PDB file of C-alpha atoms in Angstrom:
ATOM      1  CA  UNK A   1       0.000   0.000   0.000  1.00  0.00           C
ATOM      2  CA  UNK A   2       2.632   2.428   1.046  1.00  0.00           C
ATOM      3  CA  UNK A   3       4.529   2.006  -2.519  1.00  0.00           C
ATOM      4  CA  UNK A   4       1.145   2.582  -4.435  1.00  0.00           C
ATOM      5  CA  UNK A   5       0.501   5.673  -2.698  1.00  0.00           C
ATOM      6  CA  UNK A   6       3.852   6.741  -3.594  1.00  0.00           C
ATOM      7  CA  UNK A   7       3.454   5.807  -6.996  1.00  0.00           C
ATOM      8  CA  UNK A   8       0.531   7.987  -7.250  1.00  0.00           C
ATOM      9  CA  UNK A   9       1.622  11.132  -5.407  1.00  0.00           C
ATOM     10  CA  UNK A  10       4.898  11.113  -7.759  1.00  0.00           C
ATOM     11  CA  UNK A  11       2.140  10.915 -10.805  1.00  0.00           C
ATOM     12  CA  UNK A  12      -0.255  13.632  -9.641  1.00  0.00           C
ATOM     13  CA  UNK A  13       2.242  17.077 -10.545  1.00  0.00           C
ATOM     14  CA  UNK A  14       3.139  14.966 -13.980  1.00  0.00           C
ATOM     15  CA  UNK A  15      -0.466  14.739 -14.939  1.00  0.00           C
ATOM     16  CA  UNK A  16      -1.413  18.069 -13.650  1.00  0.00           C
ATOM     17  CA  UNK A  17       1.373  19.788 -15.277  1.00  0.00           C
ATOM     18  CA  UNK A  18       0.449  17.654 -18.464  1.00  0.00           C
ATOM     19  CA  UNK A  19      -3.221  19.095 -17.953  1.00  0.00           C
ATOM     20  CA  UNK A  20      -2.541  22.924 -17.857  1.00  0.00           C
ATOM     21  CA  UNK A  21       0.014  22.438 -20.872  1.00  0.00           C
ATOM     22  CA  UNK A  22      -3.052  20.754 -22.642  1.00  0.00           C
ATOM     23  CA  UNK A  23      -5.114  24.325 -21.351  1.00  0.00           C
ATOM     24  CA  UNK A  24      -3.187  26.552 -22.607  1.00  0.00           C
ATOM     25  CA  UNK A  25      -2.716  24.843 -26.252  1.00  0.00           C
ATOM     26  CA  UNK A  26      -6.604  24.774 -26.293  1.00  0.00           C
ATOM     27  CA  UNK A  27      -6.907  28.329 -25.285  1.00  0.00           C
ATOM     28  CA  UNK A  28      -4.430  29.724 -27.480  1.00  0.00           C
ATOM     29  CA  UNK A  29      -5.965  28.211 -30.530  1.00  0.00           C
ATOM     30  CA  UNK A  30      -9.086  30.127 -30.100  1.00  0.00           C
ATOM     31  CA  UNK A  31      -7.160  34.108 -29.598  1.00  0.00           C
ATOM     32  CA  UNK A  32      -7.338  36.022 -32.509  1.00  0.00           C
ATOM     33  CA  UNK A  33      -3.723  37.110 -33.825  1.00  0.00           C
ATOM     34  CA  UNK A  34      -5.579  40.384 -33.180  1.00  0.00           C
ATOM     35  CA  UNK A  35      -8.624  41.965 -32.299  1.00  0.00           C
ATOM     36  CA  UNK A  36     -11.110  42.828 -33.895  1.00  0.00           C
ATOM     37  CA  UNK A  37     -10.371  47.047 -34.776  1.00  0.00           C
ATOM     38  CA  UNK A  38     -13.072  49.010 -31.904  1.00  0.00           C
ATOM     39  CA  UNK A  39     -14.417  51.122 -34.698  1.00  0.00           C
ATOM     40  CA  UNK A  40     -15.367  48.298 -36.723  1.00  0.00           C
ATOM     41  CA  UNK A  41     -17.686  45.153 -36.804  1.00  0.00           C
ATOM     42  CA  UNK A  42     -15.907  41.508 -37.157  1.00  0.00           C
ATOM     43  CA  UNK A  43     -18.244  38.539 -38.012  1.00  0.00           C
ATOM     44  CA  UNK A  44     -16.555  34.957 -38.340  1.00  0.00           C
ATOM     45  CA  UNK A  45     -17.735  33.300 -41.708  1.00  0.00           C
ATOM     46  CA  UNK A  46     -15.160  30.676 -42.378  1.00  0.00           C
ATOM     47  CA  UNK A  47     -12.667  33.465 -41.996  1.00  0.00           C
ATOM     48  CA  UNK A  48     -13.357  37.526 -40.153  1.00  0.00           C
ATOM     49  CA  UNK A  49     -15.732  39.646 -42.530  1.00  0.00           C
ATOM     50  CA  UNK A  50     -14.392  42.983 -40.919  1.00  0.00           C
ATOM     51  CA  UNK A  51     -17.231  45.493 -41.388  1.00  0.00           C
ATOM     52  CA  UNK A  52     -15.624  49.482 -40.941  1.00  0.00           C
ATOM     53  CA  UNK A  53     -18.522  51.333 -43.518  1.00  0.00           C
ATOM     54  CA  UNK A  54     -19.240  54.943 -42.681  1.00  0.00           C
ATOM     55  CA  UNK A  55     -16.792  55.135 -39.829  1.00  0.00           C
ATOM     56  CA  UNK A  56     -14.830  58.732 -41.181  1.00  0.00           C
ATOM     57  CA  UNK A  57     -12.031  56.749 -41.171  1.00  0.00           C
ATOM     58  CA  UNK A  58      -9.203  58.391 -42.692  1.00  0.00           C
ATOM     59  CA  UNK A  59      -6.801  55.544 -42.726  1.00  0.00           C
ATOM     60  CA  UNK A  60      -7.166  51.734 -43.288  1.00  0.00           C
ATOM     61  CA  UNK A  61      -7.289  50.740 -39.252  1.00  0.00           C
ATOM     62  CA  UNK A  62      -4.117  49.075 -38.149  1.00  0.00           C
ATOM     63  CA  UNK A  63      -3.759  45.132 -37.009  1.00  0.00           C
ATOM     64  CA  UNK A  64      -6.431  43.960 -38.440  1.00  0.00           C
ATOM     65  CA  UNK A  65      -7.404  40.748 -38.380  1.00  0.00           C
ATOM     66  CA  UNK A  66      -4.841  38.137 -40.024  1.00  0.00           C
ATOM     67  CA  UNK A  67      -7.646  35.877 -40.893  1.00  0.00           C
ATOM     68  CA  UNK A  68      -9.692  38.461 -42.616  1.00  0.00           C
ATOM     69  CA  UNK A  69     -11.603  37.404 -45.821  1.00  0.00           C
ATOM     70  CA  UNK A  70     -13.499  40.536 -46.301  1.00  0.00           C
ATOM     71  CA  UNK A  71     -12.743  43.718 -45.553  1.00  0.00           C
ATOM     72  CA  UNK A  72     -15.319  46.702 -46.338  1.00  0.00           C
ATOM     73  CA  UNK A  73     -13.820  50.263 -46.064  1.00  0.00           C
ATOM     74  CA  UNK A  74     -16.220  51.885 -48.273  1.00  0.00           C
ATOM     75  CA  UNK A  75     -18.245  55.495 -47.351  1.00  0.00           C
ATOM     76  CA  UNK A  76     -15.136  56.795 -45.527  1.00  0.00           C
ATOM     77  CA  UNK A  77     -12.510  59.632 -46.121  1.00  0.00           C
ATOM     78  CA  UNK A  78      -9.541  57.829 -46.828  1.00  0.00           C
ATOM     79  CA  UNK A  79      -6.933  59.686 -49.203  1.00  0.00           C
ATOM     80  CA  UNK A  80      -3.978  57.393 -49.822  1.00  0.00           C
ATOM     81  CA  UNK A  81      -3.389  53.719 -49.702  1.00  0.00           C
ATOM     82  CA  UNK A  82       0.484  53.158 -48.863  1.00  0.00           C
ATOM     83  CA  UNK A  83       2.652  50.193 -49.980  1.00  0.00           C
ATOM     84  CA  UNK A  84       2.051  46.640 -48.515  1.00  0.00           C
ATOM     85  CA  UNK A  85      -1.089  48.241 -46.784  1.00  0.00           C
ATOM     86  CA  UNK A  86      -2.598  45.050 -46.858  1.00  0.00           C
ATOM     87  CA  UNK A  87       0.086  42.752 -46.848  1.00  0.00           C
ATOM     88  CA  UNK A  88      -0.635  40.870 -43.542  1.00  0.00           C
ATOM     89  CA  UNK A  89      -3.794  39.954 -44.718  1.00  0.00           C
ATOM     90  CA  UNK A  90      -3.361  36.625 -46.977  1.00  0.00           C
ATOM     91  CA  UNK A  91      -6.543  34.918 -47.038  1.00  0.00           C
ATOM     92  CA  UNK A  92      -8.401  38.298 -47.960  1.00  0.00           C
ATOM     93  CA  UNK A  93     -10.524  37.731 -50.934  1.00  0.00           C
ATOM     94  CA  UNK A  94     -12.602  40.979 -50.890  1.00  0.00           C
ATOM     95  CA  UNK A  95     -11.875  44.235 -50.739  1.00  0.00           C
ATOM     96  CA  UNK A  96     -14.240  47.367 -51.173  1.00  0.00           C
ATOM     97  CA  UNK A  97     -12.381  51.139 -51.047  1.00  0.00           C
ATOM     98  CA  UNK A  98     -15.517  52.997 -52.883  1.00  0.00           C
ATOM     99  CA  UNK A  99     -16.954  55.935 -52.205  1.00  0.00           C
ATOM    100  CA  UNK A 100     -13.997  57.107 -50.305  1.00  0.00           C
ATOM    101  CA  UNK A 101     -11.511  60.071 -50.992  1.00  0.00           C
ATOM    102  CA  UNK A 102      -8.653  58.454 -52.351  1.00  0.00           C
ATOM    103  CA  UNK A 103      -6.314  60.565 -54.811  1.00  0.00           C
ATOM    104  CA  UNK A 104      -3.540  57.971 -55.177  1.00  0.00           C
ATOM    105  CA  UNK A 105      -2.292  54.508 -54.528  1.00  0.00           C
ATOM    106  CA  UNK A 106       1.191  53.998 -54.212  1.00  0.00           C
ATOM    107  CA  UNK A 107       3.044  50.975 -56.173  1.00  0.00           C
ATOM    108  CA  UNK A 108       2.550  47.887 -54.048  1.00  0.00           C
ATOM    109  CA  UNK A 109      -0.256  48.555 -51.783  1.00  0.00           C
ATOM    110  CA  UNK A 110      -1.623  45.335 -52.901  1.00  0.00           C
ATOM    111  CA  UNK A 111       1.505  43.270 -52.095  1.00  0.00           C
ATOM    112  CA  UNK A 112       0.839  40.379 -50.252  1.00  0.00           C
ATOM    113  CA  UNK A 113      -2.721  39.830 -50.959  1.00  0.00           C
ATOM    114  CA  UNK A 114      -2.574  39.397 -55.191  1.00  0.00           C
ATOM    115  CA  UNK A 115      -2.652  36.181 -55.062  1.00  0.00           C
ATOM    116  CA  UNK A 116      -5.895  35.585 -52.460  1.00  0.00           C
ATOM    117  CA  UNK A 117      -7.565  39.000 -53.661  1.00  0.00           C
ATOM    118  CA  UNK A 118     -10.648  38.007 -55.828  1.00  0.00           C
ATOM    119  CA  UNK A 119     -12.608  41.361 -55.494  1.00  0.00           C
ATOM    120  CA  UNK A 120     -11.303  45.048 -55.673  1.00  0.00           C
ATOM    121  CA  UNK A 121     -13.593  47.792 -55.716  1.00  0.00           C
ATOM    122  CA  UNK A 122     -11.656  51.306 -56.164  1.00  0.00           C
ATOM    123  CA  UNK A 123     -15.129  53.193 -57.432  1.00  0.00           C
ATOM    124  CA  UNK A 124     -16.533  56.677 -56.833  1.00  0.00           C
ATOM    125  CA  UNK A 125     -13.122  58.339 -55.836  1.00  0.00           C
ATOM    126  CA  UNK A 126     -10.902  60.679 -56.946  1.00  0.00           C
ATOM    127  CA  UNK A 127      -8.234  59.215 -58.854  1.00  0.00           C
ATOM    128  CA  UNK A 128      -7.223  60.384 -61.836  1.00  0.00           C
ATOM    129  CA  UNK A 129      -3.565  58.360 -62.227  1.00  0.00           C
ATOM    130  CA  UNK A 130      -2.143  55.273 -60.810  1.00  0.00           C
ATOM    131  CA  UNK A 131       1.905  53.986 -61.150  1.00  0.00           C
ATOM    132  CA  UNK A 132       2.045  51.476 -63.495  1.00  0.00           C
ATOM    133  CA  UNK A 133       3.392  48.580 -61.019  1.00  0.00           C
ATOM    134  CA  UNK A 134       0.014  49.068 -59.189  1.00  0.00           C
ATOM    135  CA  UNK A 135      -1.905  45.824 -60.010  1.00  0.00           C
ATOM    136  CA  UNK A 136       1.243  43.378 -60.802  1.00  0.00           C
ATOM    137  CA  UNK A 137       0.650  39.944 -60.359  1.00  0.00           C
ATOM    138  CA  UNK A 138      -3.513  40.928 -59.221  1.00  0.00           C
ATOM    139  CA  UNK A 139      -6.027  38.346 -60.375  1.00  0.00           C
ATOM    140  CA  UNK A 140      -8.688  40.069 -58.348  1.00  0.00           C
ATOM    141  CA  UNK A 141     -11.339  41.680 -60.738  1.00  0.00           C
ATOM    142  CA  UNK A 142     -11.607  45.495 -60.406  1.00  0.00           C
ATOM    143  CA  UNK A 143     -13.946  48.210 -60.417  1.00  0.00           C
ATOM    144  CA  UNK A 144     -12.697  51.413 -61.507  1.00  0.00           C
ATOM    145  CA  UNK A 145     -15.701  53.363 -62.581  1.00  0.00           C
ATOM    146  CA  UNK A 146     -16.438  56.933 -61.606  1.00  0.00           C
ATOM    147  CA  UNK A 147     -13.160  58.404 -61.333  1.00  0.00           C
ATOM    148  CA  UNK A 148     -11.567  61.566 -62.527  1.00  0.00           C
ATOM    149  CA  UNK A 149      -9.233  59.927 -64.844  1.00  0.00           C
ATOM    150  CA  UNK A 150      -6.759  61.417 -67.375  1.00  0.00           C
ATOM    151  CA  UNK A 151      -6.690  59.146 -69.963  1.00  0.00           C
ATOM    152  CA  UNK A 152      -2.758  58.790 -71.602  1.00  0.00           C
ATOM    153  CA  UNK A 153       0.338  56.329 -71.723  1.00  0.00           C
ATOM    154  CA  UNK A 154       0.274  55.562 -68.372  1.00  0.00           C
ATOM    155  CA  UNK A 155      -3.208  54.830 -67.442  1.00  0.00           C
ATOM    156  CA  UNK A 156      -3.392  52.617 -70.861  1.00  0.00           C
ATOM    157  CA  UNK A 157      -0.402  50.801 -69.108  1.00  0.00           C
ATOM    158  CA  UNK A 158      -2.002  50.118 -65.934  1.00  0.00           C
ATOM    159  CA  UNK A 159      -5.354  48.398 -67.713  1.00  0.00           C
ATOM    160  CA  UNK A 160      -3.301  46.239 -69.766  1.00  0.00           C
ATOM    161  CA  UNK A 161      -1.958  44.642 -66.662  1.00  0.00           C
ATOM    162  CA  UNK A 162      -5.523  43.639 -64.886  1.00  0.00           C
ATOM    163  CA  UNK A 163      -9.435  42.346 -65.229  1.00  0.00           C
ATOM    164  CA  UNK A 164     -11.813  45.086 -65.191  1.00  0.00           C
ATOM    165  CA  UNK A 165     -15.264  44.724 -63.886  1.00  0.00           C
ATOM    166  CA  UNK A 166     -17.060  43.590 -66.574  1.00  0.00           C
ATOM    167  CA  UNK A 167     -20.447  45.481 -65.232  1.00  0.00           C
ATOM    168  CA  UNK A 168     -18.969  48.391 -64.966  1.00  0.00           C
ATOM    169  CA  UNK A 169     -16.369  48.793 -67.473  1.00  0.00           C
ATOM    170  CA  UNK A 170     -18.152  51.107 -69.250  1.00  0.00           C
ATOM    171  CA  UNK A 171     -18.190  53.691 -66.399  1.00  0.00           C
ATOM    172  CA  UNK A 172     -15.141  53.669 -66.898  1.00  0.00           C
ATOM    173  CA  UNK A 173     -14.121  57.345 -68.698  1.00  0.00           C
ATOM    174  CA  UNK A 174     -11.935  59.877 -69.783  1.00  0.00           C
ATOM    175  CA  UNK A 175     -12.439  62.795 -67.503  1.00  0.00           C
ATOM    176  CA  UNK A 176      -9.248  64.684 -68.870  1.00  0.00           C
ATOM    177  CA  UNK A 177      -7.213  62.996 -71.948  1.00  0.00           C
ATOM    178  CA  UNK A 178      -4.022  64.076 -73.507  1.00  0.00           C
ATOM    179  CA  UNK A 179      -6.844  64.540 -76.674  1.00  0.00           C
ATOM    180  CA  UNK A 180      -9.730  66.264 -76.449  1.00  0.00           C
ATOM    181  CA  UNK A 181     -11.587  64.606 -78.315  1.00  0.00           C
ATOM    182  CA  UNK A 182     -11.857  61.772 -76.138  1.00  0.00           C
ATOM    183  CA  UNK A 183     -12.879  63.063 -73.107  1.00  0.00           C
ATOM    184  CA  UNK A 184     -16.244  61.915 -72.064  1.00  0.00           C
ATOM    185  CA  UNK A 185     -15.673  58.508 -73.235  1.00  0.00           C
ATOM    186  CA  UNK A 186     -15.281  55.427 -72.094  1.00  0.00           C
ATOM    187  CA  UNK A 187     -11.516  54.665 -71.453  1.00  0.00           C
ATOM    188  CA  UNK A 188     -11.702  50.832 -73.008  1.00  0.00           C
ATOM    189  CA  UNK A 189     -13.811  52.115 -76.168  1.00  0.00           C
ATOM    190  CA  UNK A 190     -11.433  54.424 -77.007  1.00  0.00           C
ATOM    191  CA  UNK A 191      -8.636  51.862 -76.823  1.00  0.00           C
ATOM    192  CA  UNK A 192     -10.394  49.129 -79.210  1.00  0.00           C
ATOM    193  CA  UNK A 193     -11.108  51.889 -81.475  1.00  0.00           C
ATOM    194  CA  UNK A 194      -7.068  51.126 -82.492  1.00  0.00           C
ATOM    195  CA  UNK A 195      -6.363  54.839 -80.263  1.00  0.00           C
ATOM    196  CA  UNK A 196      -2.656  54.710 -78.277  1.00  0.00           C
ATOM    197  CA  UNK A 197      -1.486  57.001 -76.128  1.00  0.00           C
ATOM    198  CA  UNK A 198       1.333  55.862 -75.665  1.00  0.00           C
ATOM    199  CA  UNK A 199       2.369  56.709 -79.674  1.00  0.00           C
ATOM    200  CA  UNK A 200       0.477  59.992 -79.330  1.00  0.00           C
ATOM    201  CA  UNK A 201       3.018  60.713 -76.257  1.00  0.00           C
ATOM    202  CA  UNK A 202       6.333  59.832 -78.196  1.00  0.00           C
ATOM    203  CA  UNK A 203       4.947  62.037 -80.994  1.00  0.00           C
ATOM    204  CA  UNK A 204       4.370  65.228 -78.155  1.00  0.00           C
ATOM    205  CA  UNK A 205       7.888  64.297 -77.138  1.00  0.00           C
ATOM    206  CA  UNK A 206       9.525  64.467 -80.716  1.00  0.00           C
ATOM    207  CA  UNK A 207       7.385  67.697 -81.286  1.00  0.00           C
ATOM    208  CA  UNK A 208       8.861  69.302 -78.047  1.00  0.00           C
ATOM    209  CA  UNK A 209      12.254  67.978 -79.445  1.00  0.00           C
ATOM    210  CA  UNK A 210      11.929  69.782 -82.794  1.00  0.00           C
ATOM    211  CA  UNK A 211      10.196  72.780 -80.966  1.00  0.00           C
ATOM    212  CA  UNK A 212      13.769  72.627 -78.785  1.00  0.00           C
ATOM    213  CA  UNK A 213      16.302  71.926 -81.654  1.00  0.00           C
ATOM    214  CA  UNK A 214      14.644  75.262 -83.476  1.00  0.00           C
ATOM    215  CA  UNK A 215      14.927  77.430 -80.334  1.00  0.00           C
ATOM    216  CA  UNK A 216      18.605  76.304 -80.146  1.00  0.00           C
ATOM    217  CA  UNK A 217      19.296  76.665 -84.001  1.00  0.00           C
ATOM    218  CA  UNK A 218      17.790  80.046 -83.753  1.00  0.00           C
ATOM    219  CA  UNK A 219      19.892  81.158 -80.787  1.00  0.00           C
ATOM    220  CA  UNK A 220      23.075  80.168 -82.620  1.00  0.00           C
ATOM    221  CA  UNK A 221      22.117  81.736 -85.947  1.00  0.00           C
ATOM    222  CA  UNK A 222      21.220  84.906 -84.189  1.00  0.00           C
ATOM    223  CA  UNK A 223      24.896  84.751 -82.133  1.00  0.00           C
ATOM    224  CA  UNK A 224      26.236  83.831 -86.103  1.00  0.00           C
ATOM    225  CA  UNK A 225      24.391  87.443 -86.919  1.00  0.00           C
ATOM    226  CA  UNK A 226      25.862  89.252 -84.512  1.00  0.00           C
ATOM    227  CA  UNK A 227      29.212  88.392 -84.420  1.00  0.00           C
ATOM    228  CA  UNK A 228      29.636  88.987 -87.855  1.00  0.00           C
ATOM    229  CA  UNK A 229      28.020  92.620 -87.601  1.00  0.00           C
ATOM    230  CA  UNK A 230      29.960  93.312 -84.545  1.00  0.00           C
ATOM    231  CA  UNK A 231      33.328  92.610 -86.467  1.00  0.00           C
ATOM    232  CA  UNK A 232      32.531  94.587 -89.543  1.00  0.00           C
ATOM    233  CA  UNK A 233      31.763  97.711 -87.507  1.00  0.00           C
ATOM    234  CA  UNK A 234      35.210  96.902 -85.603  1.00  0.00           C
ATOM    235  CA  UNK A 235      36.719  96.767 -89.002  1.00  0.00           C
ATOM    236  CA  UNK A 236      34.803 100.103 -90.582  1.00  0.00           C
ATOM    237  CA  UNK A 237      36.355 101.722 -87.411  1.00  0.00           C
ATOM    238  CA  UNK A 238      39.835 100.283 -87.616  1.00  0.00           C
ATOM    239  CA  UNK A 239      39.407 101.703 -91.519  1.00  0.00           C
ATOM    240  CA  UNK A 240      38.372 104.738 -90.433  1.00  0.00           C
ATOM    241  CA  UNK A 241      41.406 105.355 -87.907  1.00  0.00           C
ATOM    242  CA  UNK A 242      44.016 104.637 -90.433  1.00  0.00           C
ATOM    243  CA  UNK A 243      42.379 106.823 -92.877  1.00  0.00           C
ATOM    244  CA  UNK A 244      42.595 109.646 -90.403  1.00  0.00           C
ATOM    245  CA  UNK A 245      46.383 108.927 -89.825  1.00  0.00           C
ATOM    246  CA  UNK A 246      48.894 111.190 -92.455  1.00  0.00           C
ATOM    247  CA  UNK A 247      49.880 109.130 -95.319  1.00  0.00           C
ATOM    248  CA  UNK A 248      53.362 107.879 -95.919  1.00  0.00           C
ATOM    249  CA  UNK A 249      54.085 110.267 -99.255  1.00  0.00           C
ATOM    250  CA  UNK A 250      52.969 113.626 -97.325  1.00  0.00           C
ATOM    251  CA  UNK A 251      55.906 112.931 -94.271  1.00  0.00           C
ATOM    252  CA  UNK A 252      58.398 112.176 -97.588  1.00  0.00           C
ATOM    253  CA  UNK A 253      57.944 115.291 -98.794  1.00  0.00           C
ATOM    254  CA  UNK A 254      57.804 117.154 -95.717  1.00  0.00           C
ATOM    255  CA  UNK A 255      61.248 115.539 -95.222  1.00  0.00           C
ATOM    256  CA  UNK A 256      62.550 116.571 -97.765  1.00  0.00           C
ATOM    257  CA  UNK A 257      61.836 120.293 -97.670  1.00  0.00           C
ATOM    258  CA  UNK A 258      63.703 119.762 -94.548  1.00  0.00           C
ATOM    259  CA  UNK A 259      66.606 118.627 -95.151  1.00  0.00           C
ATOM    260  CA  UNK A 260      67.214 121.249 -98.495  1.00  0.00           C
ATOM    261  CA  UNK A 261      66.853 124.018 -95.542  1.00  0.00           C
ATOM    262  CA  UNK A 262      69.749 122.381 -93.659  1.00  0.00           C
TER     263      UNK A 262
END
């Protein structure tokens, strides 16, 4: 009897200790890797749908979620989206920015989540440009309609490189262009009419060139001009002084005179 009690008491602290380890594994797997944000609403679906609509944010909220799937900024004040804003994020598959105040979107800001990303909506803002590395590597489909864009080289650049919306495509238009004559229309109608403005920027550039080359030919030919005139009034001068000096015959003869005296 005495070694079975012994047996057990030296068990006991084992199991225990083998218990709370057990705890703590189970509670750990059920904290978030962060909180939900306080100014926003988190629902679990198979993954957080994180829910910050008409909060006058004026920046995406910070530690989000790491599990978030869906993540619904829209009806705020945001400006700018930064590089890598969302790159903690990789299981997000939705992301809505409309009807916000964004005027740019630096290269990158969708680093990290361009593979998951299935849904971007960048509607009803102000953007007018975006740097052509924006969407690299983005299969997401995008909305881009109702935006203040300036349609030239580099805004046909960035649609070549992702998947418009194809329900709103046609909201998508030139607000400014680089040509008149296109502004109004719809940015992907204009390019399948055969339009590039890409060439129509290399032919501004060689215009400026020639514009250039002329000033610079002009400039010389006008130095040319007056050089030349400044040297022939130097030389009517010069021509002018020696013509006032007394000529060689006339201090002969007064020479002469002089010497017969002697």
């Amino acid at each position: 009897m005495g070694a079975s009690q012994r047996c057990r008491s030296s068990i006991k602290p084992a199991s225990c200790g083998s218990l709370c380890f057990v705890g703590t594994l189970l509670l750990l797997s059920f904290i978030p890797t962060h909180a939900c944000p306080n100014i926003c609403h988190c629902t679990d679906r198979n993954g957080m749908v994180v829910q910050c609509t008409s909060r006058n944010l004026e920046n995406v909220p910070s530690n989000l979620p790491k599990d978030t799937v869906v993540l619904l900024l829209s009806s705020n004040r945001i400006r700018h989206i930064s590089k890598e804003a969302f790159a903690d994020l990789h299981r997000l598959r939705e992301l809505d920015l409309s009807h916000n105040s964004l005027e740019s979107v630096e290269a990158g800001a969708f680093e990290g989540v361009s593979e998951s990303l299935r849904t971007l909506d960048l509607s009803s803002n102000h953007l007018s440009s975006l740097p052509r590395d924006t969407f690299t590597k983005l299969h997401a489909r995008v909305r881009l309609s109702h935006n203040p864009w300036h349609c030239e080289c580099s805004l046909q650049e960035v649609l070549r490189e992702l998947r418009l919306d194809p329900e709103t495509v046609n909201e998508v238009s030139c607000y400014t262009s680089v040509q008149e004559e296109y502004v109004g229309q719809p940015v992907i109608q204009v390019l399948d009419s055969g339009i590039n403005f890409c060439n129509f920027h290399h032919k501004t550039t060689d215009v400026a060139m020639f514009v250039a080359m002329f000033c610079w030919f002009f400039m010389v030919t006008a130095y040319i001009v007056y050089y030349i005139k400044h040297n022939q009034e130097d030389a009517r001068r010069h021509m002018e002084y020696l013509k006032s000096l007394p000529s060689t015959s006339h201090i002969s003869k007064d020479y002469d005179t002089a010497s017969s005296v002697f």
